[in-house]
mmCIF file of C-alpha atoms in Angstrom:
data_model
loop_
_atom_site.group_PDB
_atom_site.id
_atom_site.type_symbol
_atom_site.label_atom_id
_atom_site.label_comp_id
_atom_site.label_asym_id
_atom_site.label_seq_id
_atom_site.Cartn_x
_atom_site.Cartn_y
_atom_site.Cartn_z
ATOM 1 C CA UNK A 1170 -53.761 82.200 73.276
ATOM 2 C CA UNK A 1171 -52.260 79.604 74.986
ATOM 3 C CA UNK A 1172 -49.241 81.691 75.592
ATOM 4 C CA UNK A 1173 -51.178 84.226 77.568
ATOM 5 C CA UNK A 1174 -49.045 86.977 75.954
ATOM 6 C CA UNK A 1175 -51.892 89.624 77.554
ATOM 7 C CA UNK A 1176 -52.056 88.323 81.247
ATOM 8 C CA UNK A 1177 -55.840 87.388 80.786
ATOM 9 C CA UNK A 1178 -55.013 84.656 83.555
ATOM 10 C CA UNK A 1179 -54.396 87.155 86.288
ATOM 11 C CA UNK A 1180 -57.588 89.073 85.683
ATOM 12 C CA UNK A 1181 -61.133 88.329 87.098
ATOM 13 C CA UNK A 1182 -62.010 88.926 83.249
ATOM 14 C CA UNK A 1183 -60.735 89.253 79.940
ATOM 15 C CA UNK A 1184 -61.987 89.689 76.401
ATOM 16 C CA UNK A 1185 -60.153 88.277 73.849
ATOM 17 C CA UNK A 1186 -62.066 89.250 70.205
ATOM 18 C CA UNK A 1187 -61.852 86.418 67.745
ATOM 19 C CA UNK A 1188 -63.825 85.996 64.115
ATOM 20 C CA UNK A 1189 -64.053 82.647 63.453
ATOM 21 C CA UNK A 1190 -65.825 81.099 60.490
ATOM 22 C CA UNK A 1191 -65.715 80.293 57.130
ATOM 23 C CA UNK A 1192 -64.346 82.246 53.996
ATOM 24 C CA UNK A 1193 -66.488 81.470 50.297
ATOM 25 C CA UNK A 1194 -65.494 83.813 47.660
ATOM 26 C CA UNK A 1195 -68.664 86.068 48.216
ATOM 27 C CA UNK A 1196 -67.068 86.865 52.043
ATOM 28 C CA UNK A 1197 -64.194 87.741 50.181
ATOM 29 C CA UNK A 1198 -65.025 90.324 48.314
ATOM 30 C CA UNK A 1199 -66.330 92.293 51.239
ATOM 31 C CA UNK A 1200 -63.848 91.202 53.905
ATOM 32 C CA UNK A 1201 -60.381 91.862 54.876
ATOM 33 C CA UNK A 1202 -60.601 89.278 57.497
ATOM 34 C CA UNK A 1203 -60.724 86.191 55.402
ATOM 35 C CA UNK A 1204 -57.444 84.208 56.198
ATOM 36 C CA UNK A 1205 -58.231 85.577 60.083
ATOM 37 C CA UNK A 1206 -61.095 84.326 60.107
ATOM 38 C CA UNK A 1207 -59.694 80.660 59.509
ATOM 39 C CA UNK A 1208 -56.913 80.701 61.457
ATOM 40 C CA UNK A 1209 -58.845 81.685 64.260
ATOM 41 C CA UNK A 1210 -61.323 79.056 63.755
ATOM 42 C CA UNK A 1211 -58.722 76.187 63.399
ATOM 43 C CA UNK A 1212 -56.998 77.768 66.652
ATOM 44 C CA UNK A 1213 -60.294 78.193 68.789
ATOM 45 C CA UNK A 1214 -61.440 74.494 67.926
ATOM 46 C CA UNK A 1215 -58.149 72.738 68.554
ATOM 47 C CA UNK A 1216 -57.199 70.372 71.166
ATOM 48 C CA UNK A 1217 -54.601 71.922 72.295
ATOM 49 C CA UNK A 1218 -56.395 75.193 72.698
ATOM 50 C CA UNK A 1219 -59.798 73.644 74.593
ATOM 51 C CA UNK A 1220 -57.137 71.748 76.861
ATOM 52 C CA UNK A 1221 -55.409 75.023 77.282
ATOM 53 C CA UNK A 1222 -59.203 76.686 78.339
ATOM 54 C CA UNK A 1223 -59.709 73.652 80.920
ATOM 55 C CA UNK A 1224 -56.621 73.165 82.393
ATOM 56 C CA UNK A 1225 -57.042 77.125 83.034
ATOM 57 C CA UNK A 1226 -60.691 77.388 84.305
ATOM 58 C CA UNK A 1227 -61.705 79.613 81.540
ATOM 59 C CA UNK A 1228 -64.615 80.122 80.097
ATOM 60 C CA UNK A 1229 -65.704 81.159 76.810
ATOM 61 C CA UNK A 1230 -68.998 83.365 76.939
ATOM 62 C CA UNK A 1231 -70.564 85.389 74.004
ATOM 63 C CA UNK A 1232 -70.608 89.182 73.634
ATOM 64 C CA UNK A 1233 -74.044 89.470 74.864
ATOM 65 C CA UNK A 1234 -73.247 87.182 78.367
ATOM 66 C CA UNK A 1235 -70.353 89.340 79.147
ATOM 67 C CA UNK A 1236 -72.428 92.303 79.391
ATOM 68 C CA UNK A 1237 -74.586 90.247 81.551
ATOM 69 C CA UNK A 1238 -71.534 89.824 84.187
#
């Protein structure tokens, strides 16, 4: 993210999909996602990465509010 490998910073808009959240052993047996889905939590609620989002103007909006645009 904080490498902006896919230019979002030179766009009006960007989506960048994450799945955050927690893996129990019930979300494992029906997900492929599991280790994703941590990493991407622990890299979405970092300091380095909200720094990254302020220092940069971004803002983080749900699925739903970027329809809204």
């Amino acid at each position: 993210i904080i490498e902006d490998k896919n230019d979002y910073l030179h766009h009006e808009y960007g989506v960048l999909v994450r799945h955050c959240g927690y893996a129990d052993s019930q979300l494992f047996k029906f997900s492929s996602f599991n280790l994703f889905r941590i990493k991407d939590l622990e890299a979405m609620t970092s300091s380095e990465v909200r720094n990254w989002l302020d220092e940069h103007n971004v803002e983080l909006v749900t699925y739903k509010d970027f329809l809204e645009l």
